[in-house]
PDB file of C-alpha atoms and ligand atoms in Angstrom:
ATOM      1  CA  MET E   1     153.517  70.985-126.895  1.00 96.00           C
ATOM      2  CA  LEU E   2     155.124  73.030-124.106  1.00 97.00           C
ATOM      3  CA  GLU E   3     153.238  75.447-121.943  1.00 97.00           C
ATOM      4  CA  VAL E   4     154.906  77.490-119.246  1.00 97.00           C
ATOM      5  CA  LYS E   5     152.469  79.285-116.985  1.00 96.00           C
ATOM      6  CA  ASN E   6     153.283  82.135-114.606  1.00 97.00           C
ATOM      7  CA  LEU E   7     156.692  80.756-113.665  1.00 97.00           C
ATOM      8  CA  HIS E   8     158.488  82.343-110.718  1.00 97.00           C
ATOM      9  CA  VAL E   9     162.002  81.194-109.825  1.00 97.00           C
ATOM     10  CA  ALA E  10     164.336  82.559-107.151  1.00 96.00           C
ATOM     11  CA  TYR E  11     167.894  81.941-106.009  1.00 96.00           C
ATOM     12  CA  GLY E  12     167.576  82.599-102.282  1.00 91.00           C
ATOM     13  CA  GLY E  13     166.316  86.168-102.105  1.00 88.00           C
ATOM     14  CA  ILE E  14     167.100  86.959-105.749  1.00 92.00           C
ATOM     15  CA  ARG E  15     164.089  86.622-108.023  1.00 94.00           C
ATOM     16  CA  ALA E  16     165.327  85.510-111.424  1.00 96.00           C
ATOM     17  CA  LEU E  17     161.983  84.782-113.153  1.00 97.00           C
ATOM     18  CA  LYS E  18     158.974  86.911-112.313  1.00 97.00           C
ATOM     19  CA  GLY E  19     155.909  85.320-113.860  1.00 96.00           C
ATOM     20  CA  ILE E  20     156.950  83.889-117.222  1.00 96.00           C
ATOM     21  CA  SER E  21     154.286  82.445-119.509  1.00 97.00           C
ATOM     22  CA  LEU E  22     155.049  81.071-122.937  1.00 97.00           C
ATOM     23  CA  SER E  23     154.147  78.267-125.289  1.00 97.00           C
ATOM     24  CA  VAL E  24     155.829  76.213-127.985  1.00 98.00           C
ATOM     25  CA  GLN E  25     153.816  74.342-130.622  1.00 97.00           C
ATOM     26  CA  LYS E  26     154.969  71.106-132.207  1.00 96.00           C
ATOM     27  CA  GLY E  27     157.374  71.704-135.103  1.00 95.00           C
ATOM     28  CA  GLU E  28     158.134  75.313-134.188  1.00 96.00           C
ATOM     29  CA  ILE E  29     161.434  77.040-133.568  1.00 97.00           C
ATOM     30  CA  VAL E  30     160.817  79.532-130.786  1.00 98.00           C
ATOM     31  CA  THR E  31     163.562  81.813-129.573  1.00 97.00           C
ATOM     32  CA  ILE E  32     164.043  83.691-126.334  1.00 97.00           C
ATOM     33  CA  ILE E  33     166.177  86.775-126.714  1.00 94.00           C
ATOM     34  CA  GLY E  34     167.653  88.566-123.739  1.00 91.00           C
ATOM     35  CA  ALA E  35     170.741  90.280-122.388  1.00 88.00           C
ATOM     36  CA  ASN E  36     173.159  88.738-119.873  1.00 88.00           C
ATOM     37  CA  GLY E  37     171.365  87.915-116.653  1.00 90.00           C
ATOM     38  CA  ALA E  38     167.844  88.270-118.112  1.00 93.00           C
ATOM     39  CA  GLY E  39     166.963  84.777-116.867  1.00 95.00           C
ATOM     40  CA  LYS E  40     167.274  82.704-120.034  1.00 94.00           C
ATOM     41  CA  SER E  41     169.324  79.832-118.587  1.00 93.00           C
ATOM     42  CA  THR E  42     167.196  79.886-115.447  1.00 96.00           C
ATOM     43  CA  LEU E  43     164.120  79.339-117.593  1.00 96.00           C
ATOM     44  CA  LEU E  44     165.611  76.367-119.465  1.00 96.00           C
ATOM     45  CA  ASN E  45     167.018  74.861-116.251  1.00 94.00           C
ATOM     46  CA  THR E  46     163.578  75.082-114.664  1.00 96.00           C
ATOM     47  CA  ILE E  47     161.870  73.416-117.634  1.00 96.00           C
ATOM     48  CA  SER E  48     164.509  70.635-117.440  1.00 94.00           C
ATOM     49  CA  GLY E  49     163.823  70.083-113.747  1.00 94.00           C
ATOM     50  CA  PHE E  50     167.167  71.315-112.369  1.00 93.00           C
ATOM     51  CA  LEU E  51     165.494  74.213-110.567  1.00 94.00           C
ATOM     52  CA  LYS E  52     162.276  74.180-108.627  1.00 93.00           C
ATOM     53  CA  PRO E  53     159.900  77.067-109.286  1.00 94.00           C
ATOM     54  CA  VAL E  54     158.511  79.080-106.396  1.00 95.00           C
ATOM     55  CA  ARG E  55     155.248  79.294-108.306  1.00 95.00           C
ATOM     56  CA  GLY E  56     153.837  78.376-111.708  1.00 96.00           C
ATOM     57  CA  SER E  57     153.756  75.276-113.842  1.00 93.00           C
ATOM     58  CA  VAL E  58     155.253  73.614-116.899  1.00 95.00           C
ATOM     59  CA  LEU E  59     152.959  71.454-119.018  1.00 96.00           C
ATOM     60  CA  TYR E  60     154.217  69.110-121.706  1.00 96.00           C
ATOM     61  CA  ASN E  61     151.662  67.718-124.139  1.00 95.00           C
ATOM     62  CA  GLY E  62     148.979  68.876-121.712  1.00 93.00           C
ATOM     63  CA  LYS E  63     150.416  67.121-118.656  1.00 93.00           C
ATOM     64  CA  SER E  64     152.374  68.449-115.715  1.00 92.00           C
ATOM     65  CA  LEU E  65     156.041  67.483-116.017  1.00 90.00           C
ATOM     66  CA  PRO E  66     157.589  65.328-113.281  1.00 88.00           C
ATOM     67  CA  ARG E  67     160.104  67.434-111.309  1.00 86.00           C
ATOM     68  CA  ARG E  68     163.046  65.128-112.001  1.00 89.00           C
ATOM     69  CA  PRO E  69     165.547  65.775-114.814  1.00 90.00           C
ATOM     70  CA  ASP E  70     165.879  62.076-115.746  1.00 89.00           C
ATOM     71  CA  LEU E  71     162.101  61.631-116.010  1.00 91.00           C
ATOM     72  CA  ILE E  72     161.863  64.851-117.986  1.00 93.00           C
ATOM     73  CA  VAL E  73     164.419  63.502-120.501  1.00 89.00           C
ATOM     74  CA  LYS E  74     162.346  60.313-120.685  1.00 88.00           C
ATOM     75  CA  SER E  75     159.252  62.410-121.389  1.00 91.00           C
ATOM     76  CA  GLY E  76     160.977  63.667-124.568  1.00 92.00           C
ATOM     77  CA  ILE E  77     162.682  66.922-123.595  1.00 94.00           C
ATOM     78  CA  CYS E  78     166.427  67.262-124.091  1.00 92.00           C
ATOM     79  CA  HIS E  79     168.679  70.107-123.097  1.00 89.00           C
ATOM     80  CA  VAL E  80     171.805  71.371-124.829  1.00 87.00           C
ATOM     81  CA  PRO E  81     173.322  73.313-121.933  1.00 84.00           C
ATOM     82  CA  GLU E  82     175.235  76.576-122.118  1.00 82.00           C
ATOM     83  CA  GLY E  83     178.965  75.892-122.204  1.00 77.00           C
ATOM     84  CA  ARG E  84     178.373  72.423-123.751  1.00 74.00           C
ATOM     85  CA  LEU E  85     179.239  70.467-120.554  1.00 83.00           C
ATOM     86  CA  VAL E  86     180.803  67.453-122.201  1.00 84.00           C
ATOM     87  CA  PHE E  87     182.531  64.751-120.158  1.00 89.00           C
ATOM     88  CA  ALA E  88     186.134  65.811-120.789  1.00 86.00           C
ATOM     89  CA  ASN E  89     187.803  62.475-119.986  1.00 90.00           C
ATOM     90  CA  LEU E  90     185.457  60.291-121.998  1.00 91.00           C
ATOM     91  CA  SER E  91     185.782  59.716-125.709  1.00 93.00           C
ATOM     92  CA  LEU E  92     183.588  61.663-128.067  1.00 95.00           C
ATOM     93  CA  GLU E  93     181.582  58.523-128.877  1.00 93.00           C
ATOM     94  CA  ASP E  94     181.035  57.654-125.203  1.00 93.00           C
ATOM     95  CA  ASN E  95     179.705  61.167-124.697  1.00 93.00           C
ATOM     96  CA  LEU E  96     177.251  60.580-127.533  1.00 94.00           C
ATOM     97  CA  LEU E  97     176.192  57.215-126.134  1.00 93.00           C
ATOM     98  CA  LEU E  98     175.567  58.796-122.731  1.00 90.00           C
ATOM     99  CA  GLY E  99     172.881  60.848-124.461  1.00 88.00           C
ATOM    100  CA  ALA E 100     171.093  57.544-125.045  1.00 89.00           C
ATOM    101  CA  TYR E 101     171.665  56.271-121.484  1.00 88.00           C
ATOM    102  CA  LEU E 102     167.954  56.128-120.635  1.00 85.00           C
ATOM    103  CA  ARG E 103     166.968  54.343-123.846  1.00 83.00           C
ATOM    104  CA  ASN E 104     166.678  50.594-124.284  1.00 86.00           C
ATOM    105  CA  ASP E 105     165.981  50.481-128.032  1.00 88.00           C
ATOM    106  CA  ARG E 106     169.569  49.484-128.910  1.00 87.00           C
ATOM    107  CA  LYS E 107     169.085  49.151-132.658  1.00 90.00           C
ATOM    108  CA  ALA E 108     167.503  52.577-132.879  1.00 88.00           C
ATOM    109  CA  VAL E 109     170.352  53.985-130.767  1.00 92.00           C
ATOM    110  CA  GLN E 110     172.893  52.642-133.295  1.00 93.00           C
ATOM    111  CA  ALA E 111     170.827  54.100-136.143  1.00 93.00           C
ATOM    112  CA  ASP E 112     170.762  57.479-134.364  1.00 91.00           C
ATOM    113  CA  LEU E 113     174.525  57.331-133.845  1.00 95.00           C
ATOM    114  CA  LYS E 114     174.891  56.881-137.609  1.00 94.00           C
ATOM    115  CA  LYS E 115     172.560  59.809-138.167  1.00 90.00           C
ATOM    116  CA  VAL E 116     174.619  62.018-135.822  1.00 91.00           C
ATOM    117  CA  TYR E 117     177.806  61.108-137.721  1.00 93.00           C
ATOM    118  CA  GLN E 118     176.058  61.910-141.006  1.00 90.00           C
ATOM    119  CA  ILE E 119     175.071  65.360-139.748  1.00 88.00           C
ATOM    120  CA  PHE E 120     178.475  65.950-138.129  1.00 88.00           C
ATOM    121  CA  PRO E 121     181.133  64.165-140.224  1.00 88.00           C
ATOM    122  CA  ARG E 122     183.774  65.990-138.167  1.00 87.00           C
ATOM    123  CA  LEU E 123     182.629  64.113-135.073  1.00 91.00           C
ATOM    124  CA  LYS E 124     182.922  60.776-136.849  1.00 92.00           C
ATOM    125  CA  GLU E 125     186.577  61.417-137.679  1.00 91.00           C
ATOM    126  CA  ARG E 126     187.264  62.174-134.025  1.00 92.00           C
ATOM    127  CA  ARG E 127     185.074  59.560-132.372  1.00 91.00           C
ATOM    128  CA  THR E 128     187.856  58.046-130.220  1.00 94.00           C
ATOM    129  CA  GLN E 129     189.289  61.422-129.196  1.00 91.00           C
ATOM    130  CA  ARG E 130     188.917  62.573-125.584  1.00 93.00           C
ATOM    131  CA  ALA E 131     186.072  65.106-125.547  1.00 91.00           C
ATOM    132  CA  GLY E 132     188.107  67.567-123.456  1.00 90.00           C
ATOM    133  CA  THR E 133     190.632  67.919-126.286  1.00 93.00           C
ATOM    134  CA  LEU E 134     188.034  68.927-128.896  1.00 90.00           C
ATOM    135  CA  SER E 135     187.835  72.542-130.008  1.00 88.00           C
ATOM    136  CA  GLY E 136     185.014  74.719-128.686  1.00 86.00           C
ATOM    137  CA  GLY E 137     183.109  74.379-131.956  1.00 86.00           C
ATOM    138  CA  GLU E 138     183.535  70.598-131.987  1.00 88.00           C
ATOM    139  CA  GLN E 139     182.319  70.412-128.382  1.00 90.00           C
ATOM    140  CA  GLN E 140     179.224  72.385-129.393  1.00 89.00           C
ATOM    141  CA  MET E 141     178.563  69.873-132.197  1.00 88.00           C
ATOM    142  CA  LEU E 142     179.051  67.084-129.674  1.00 92.00           C
ATOM    143  CA  ALA E 143     176.572  68.635-127.233  1.00 90.00           C
ATOM    144  CA  MET E 144     174.033  68.954-130.051  1.00 89.00           C
ATOM    145  CA  GLY E 145     174.708  65.398-131.226  1.00 91.00           C
ATOM    146  CA  ARG E 146     174.315  64.101-127.678  1.00 92.00           C
ATOM    147  CA  ALA E 147     170.910  65.780-127.481  1.00 89.00           C
ATOM    148  CA  LEU E 148     169.890  64.034-130.713  1.00 89.00           C
ATOM    149  CA  MET E 149     170.908  60.723-129.112  1.00 92.00           C
ATOM    150  CA  THR E 150     168.205  61.122-126.449  1.00 90.00           C
ATOM    151  CA  ASN E 151     165.659  60.938-129.283  1.00 88.00           C
ATOM    152  CA  GLY E 152     163.687  63.709-127.562  1.00 90.00           C
ATOM    153  CA  GLU E 153     161.037  65.631-129.469  1.00 94.00           C
ATOM    154  CA  LEU E 154     161.636  68.999-127.846  1.00 96.00           C
ATOM    155  CA  MET E 155     165.155  70.419-127.753  1.00 94.00           C
ATOM    156  CA  LEU E 156     166.083  73.198-125.365  1.00 95.00           C
ATOM    157  CA  MET E 157     169.195  74.977-126.629  1.00 93.00           C
ATOM    158  CA  ASP E 158     171.088  77.387-124.434  1.00 92.00           C
ATOM    159  CA  GLU E 159     173.183  79.837-126.474  1.00 90.00           C
ATOM    160  CA  PRO E 160     174.634  77.321-128.918  1.00 88.00           C
ATOM    161  CA  SER E 161     176.515  80.052-130.792  1.00 87.00           C
ATOM    162  CA  LEU E 162     178.276  81.455-127.725  1.00 85.00           C
ATOM    163  CA  GLY E 163     182.014  81.939-128.224  1.00 82.00           C
ATOM    164  CA  LEU E 164     182.099  80.509-131.741  1.00 82.00           C
ATOM    165  CA  ALA E 165     183.748  82.086-134.787  1.00 83.00           C
ATOM    166  CA  PRO E 166     181.258  83.606-137.300  1.00 84.00           C
ATOM    167  CA  LEU E 167     181.598  80.746-139.776  1.00 82.00           C
ATOM    168  CA  LEU E 168     180.815  78.193-137.073  1.00 84.00           C
ATOM    169  CA  VAL E 169     177.887  80.269-135.833  1.00 87.00           C
ATOM    170  CA  GLN E 170     176.493  79.936-139.332  1.00 87.00           C
ATOM    171  CA  THR E 171     177.054  76.160-139.204  1.00 86.00           C
ATOM    172  CA  VAL E 172     175.345  75.838-135.829  1.00 87.00           C
ATOM    173  CA  PHE E 173     172.266  77.726-137.024  1.00 91.00           C
ATOM    174  CA  GLY E 174     172.226  75.566-140.161  1.00 90.00           C
ATOM    175  CA  ILE E 175     172.236  72.468-137.952  1.00 88.00           C
ATOM    176  CA  ILE E 176     169.322  73.751-135.895  1.00 91.00           C
ATOM    177  CA  GLU E 177     167.451  74.102-139.174  1.00 92.00           C
ATOM    178  CA  GLN E 178     168.361  70.475-139.997  1.00 89.00           C
ATOM    179  CA  PHE E 179     167.015  69.391-136.600  1.00 89.00           C
ATOM    180  CA  ARG E 180     163.705  70.974-137.503  1.00 92.00           C
ATOM    181  CA  GLY E 181     163.817  68.905-140.716  1.00 90.00           C
ATOM    182  CA  LEU E 182     164.135  65.794-138.534  1.00 88.00           C
ATOM    183  CA  GLY E 183     160.832  66.702-136.883  1.00 92.00           C
ATOM    184  CA  LYS E 184     162.275  68.285-133.739  1.00 93.00           C
ATOM    185  CA  THR E 185     160.679  71.204-131.960  1.00 97.00           C
ATOM    186  CA  ILE E 186     163.152  73.782-130.678  1.00 97.00           C
ATOM    187  CA  LEU E 187     163.214  76.327-127.894  1.00 97.00           C
ATOM    188  CA  LEU E 188     166.349  78.368-128.500  1.00 96.00           C
ATOM    189  CA  VAL E 189     167.853  80.832-126.065  1.00 94.00           C
ATOM    190  CA  GLU E 190     170.213  83.295-127.737  1.00 90.00           C
ATOM    191  CA  GLN E 191     172.094  86.518-127.318  1.00 84.00           C
ATOM    192  CA  ASN E 192     172.719  86.548-131.064  1.00 86.00           C
ATOM    193  CA  ALA E 193     169.341  88.138-131.680  1.00 90.00           C
ATOM    194  CA  PHE E 194     169.893  88.802-135.358  1.00 88.00           C
ATOM    195  CA  LYS E 195     170.548  85.175-136.278  1.00 89.00           C
ATOM    196  CA  ALA E 196     167.958  83.786-133.884  1.00 93.00           C
ATOM    197  CA  LEU E 197     165.200  86.019-135.257  1.00 95.00           C
ATOM    198  CA  GLN E 198     166.129  85.018-138.812  1.00 92.00           C
ATOM    199  CA  LEU E 199     165.757  81.350-137.956  1.00 93.00           C
ATOM    200  CA  ALA E 200     162.820  81.249-135.547  1.00 96.00           C
ATOM    201  CA  ASP E 201     159.087  81.241-136.188  1.00 97.00           C
ATOM    202  CA  ARG E 202     158.244  83.129-133.008  1.00 97.00           C
ATOM    203  CA  ALA E 203     160.191  84.978-130.353  1.00 97.00           C
ATOM    204  CA  TYR E 204     159.925  86.260-126.809  1.00 97.00           C
ATOM    205  CA  ILE E 205     162.026  89.094-125.413  1.00 95.00           C
ATOM    206  CA  LEU E 206     163.098  88.530-121.827  1.00 95.00           C
ATOM    207  CA  GLU E 207     164.231  91.420-119.643  1.00 94.00           C
ATOM    208  CA  GLN E 208     165.060  91.072-115.964  1.00 94.00           C
ATOM    209  CA  GLY E 209     162.956  87.979-115.486  1.00 96.00           C
ATOM    210  CA  ARG E 210     159.906  89.194-117.397  1.00 96.00           C
ATOM    211  CA  ILE E 211     158.670  88.768-120.955  1.00 96.00           C
ATOM    212  CA  VAL E 212     158.352  92.267-122.346  1.00 94.00           C
ATOM    213  CA  LYS E 213     157.469  91.450-125.949  1.00 95.00           C
ATOM    214  CA  GLU E 214     156.440  88.458-128.026  1.00 96.00           C
ATOM    215  CA  GLY E 215     155.358  87.773-131.578  1.00 96.00           C
ATOM    216  CA  PRO E 216     156.358  86.355-134.951  1.00 97.00           C
ATOM    217  CA  ALA E 217     160.165  86.521-135.232  1.00 96.00           C
ATOM    218  CA  ARG E 218     159.875  88.402-138.526  1.00 95.00           C
ATOM    219  CA  ASP E 219     157.856  91.180-136.867  1.00 95.00           C
ATOM    220  CA  LEU E 220     160.167  91.481-133.865  1.00 94.00           C
ATOM    221  CA  ALA E 221     163.182  91.738-136.180  1.00 93.00           C
ATOM    222  CA  ARG E 222     161.540  94.857-137.674  1.00 92.00           C
ATOM    223  CA  ASP E 223     160.376  96.334-134.361  1.00 91.00           C
ATOM    224  CA  PRO E 224     162.250  99.626-133.749  1.00 90.00           C
ATOM    225  CA  ALA E 225     162.618  99.049-129.971  1.00 88.00           C
ATOM    226  CA  VAL E 226     163.935  95.511-130.497  1.00 88.00           C
ATOM    227  CA  LYS E 227     166.292  96.742-133.209  1.00 87.00           C
ATOM    228  CA  ALA E 228     167.685  99.452-130.969  1.00 86.00           C
ATOM    229  CA  ALA E 229     168.157  97.185-127.960  1.00 85.00           C
ATOM    230  CA  TYR E 230     169.231  93.904-129.537  1.00 83.00           C
ATOM    231  CA  LEU E 231     170.155  94.316-133.174  1.00 80.00           C
ATOM    232  CA  GLY E 232     172.600  97.246-133.056  1.00 70.00           C
ATOM    233  CA  SER E 233     172.233 100.504-134.958  1.00 47.00           C
ATOM    234  CA  ARG E 234     172.531  98.840-138.378  1.00 45.00           C
ATOM    235  CA  GLY E 235     169.678  96.476-137.572  1.00 41.00           C
ATOM    236  CA  GLY E 236     171.905  93.462-137.999  1.00 43.00           C
ATOM    237  CA  GLY E 237     175.217  91.868-137.264  1.00 43.00           C
ATOM    238  CA  GLY E 238     174.179  89.918-134.204  1.00 43.00           C
ATOM    239  CA  GLY E 239     175.660  90.054-130.745  1.00 40.00           C
TER     240      GLY E 239
HETATM  241  P1  ATP U   1     173.531  84.842-119.704  1.00 85.25           P
HETATM  242  O1  ATP U   1     173.112  85.276-121.077  1.00 85.25           O
HETATM  243  O2  ATP U   1     174.591  85.758-119.137  1.00 85.25           O
HETATM  244  O3  ATP U   1     173.850  83.396-119.577  1.00 85.25           O
HETATM  245  P2  ATP U   1     170.872  84.464-118.579  1.00 85.25           P
HETATM  246  O4  ATP U   1     169.821  85.293-119.257  1.00 85.25           O
HETATM  247  O5  ATP U   1     170.957  83.048-118.960  1.00 85.25           O
HETATM  248  O6  ATP U   1     172.281  85.193-118.723  1.00 85.25           O
HETATM  249  P3  ATP U   1     170.572  83.514-115.872  1.00 85.25           P
HETATM  250  O7  ATP U   1     171.840  82.751-115.862  1.00 85.25           O
HETATM  251  O8  ATP U   1     169.301  82.778-115.975  1.00 85.25           O
HETATM  252  O9  ATP U   1     170.610  84.627-117.011  1.00 85.25           O
HETATM  253  O10 ATP U   1     170.551  84.433-114.578  1.00 85.25           O
HETATM  254  C1  ATP U   1     169.386  85.204-114.196  1.00 85.25           C
HETATM  255  C2  ATP U   1     169.686  85.922-112.867  1.00 85.25           C
HETATM  256  O11 ATP U   1     169.801  84.957-111.824  1.00 85.25           O
HETATM  257  C3  ATP U   1     170.996  86.708-112.866  1.00 85.25           C
HETATM  258  O12 ATP U   1     170.776  87.887-112.126  1.00 85.25           O
HETATM  259  C4  ATP U   1     171.972  85.794-112.149  1.00 85.25           C
HETATM  260  O13 ATP U   1     172.968  86.538-111.459  1.00 85.25           O
HETATM  261  C5  ATP U   1     171.071  85.045-111.172  1.00 85.25           C
HETATM  262  N1  ATP U   1     171.571  83.686-110.922  1.00 85.25           N
HETATM  263  C6  ATP U   1     171.756  82.699-111.830  1.00 85.25           C
HETATM  264  N2  ATP U   1     172.207  81.575-111.258  1.00 85.25           N
HETATM  265  C7  ATP U   1     172.320  81.843-109.931  1.00 85.25           C
HETATM  266  C8  ATP U   1     172.736  81.095-108.793  1.00 85.25           C
HETATM  267  N3  ATP U   1     173.106  79.805-108.903  1.00 85.25           N
HETATM  268  N4  ATP U   1     172.710  81.724-107.582  1.00 85.25           N
HETATM  269  C9  ATP U   1     172.315  83.018-107.482  1.00 85.25           C
HETATM  270  N5  ATP U   1     171.903  83.767-108.502  1.00 85.25           N
HETATM  271  C10 ATP U   1     171.900  83.210-109.721  1.00 85.25           C
END
């Protein structure tokens, strides 16, 4: 479904991605694990069209993606950005409806809104509340709900568990699993390697702009080097 080939991205003189190649098949959950500054957000922002690569290409269903974020959303790719980025002064429901801004299938949009409220009953209770007054966890649910409202097939998720209490982290990972049940394909960037490797089918390890390891998530979770670098001495616990 998604094929990234030899992607190089730079911020001025700083090279953030140095030849990344990866693929995501329909129906998969693929995770990218990496430390702070490894280039994870840069990768997702490039796929979404916010950054222009110096070299390399991104193919979606075999075709080159247009280099415009709005057209990329229309192609079926949606992005749940790091830090949620909700519109603080708009109501929760208006934020959700903005996810559907590029759609003109109004009935289906209403049906999707219902679906979002079914998955996140907490959002339904607060639908008239200003998004800026929601808790961090609620804003994360909102950002995920907004992505569902685009009706995209491929969801790019940038550290959805960041800054959340352990119980909510569990909820967020459970919701990603539910998204898979809805037929979504997911590319998940995470620092919480333990949880991400439990959930994903396949994983890539990103270090300083390069992929240094890839394979089935189950295998990487058992790999001694991955355990030492990303899973802590007990081989678990996240972070
Ligand atoms: P984190 O887990 O901390 O969010 P990340 O893996 O998502 O990190 P990126 O945000 O992609 O990492 O950053 C990759 C590299 O690019 C870092 O060295 C960072 O300092 C640099 N970088 C990111 N954004 C910019 C920018 N707008 N201008 C200059 N350098 C940037």
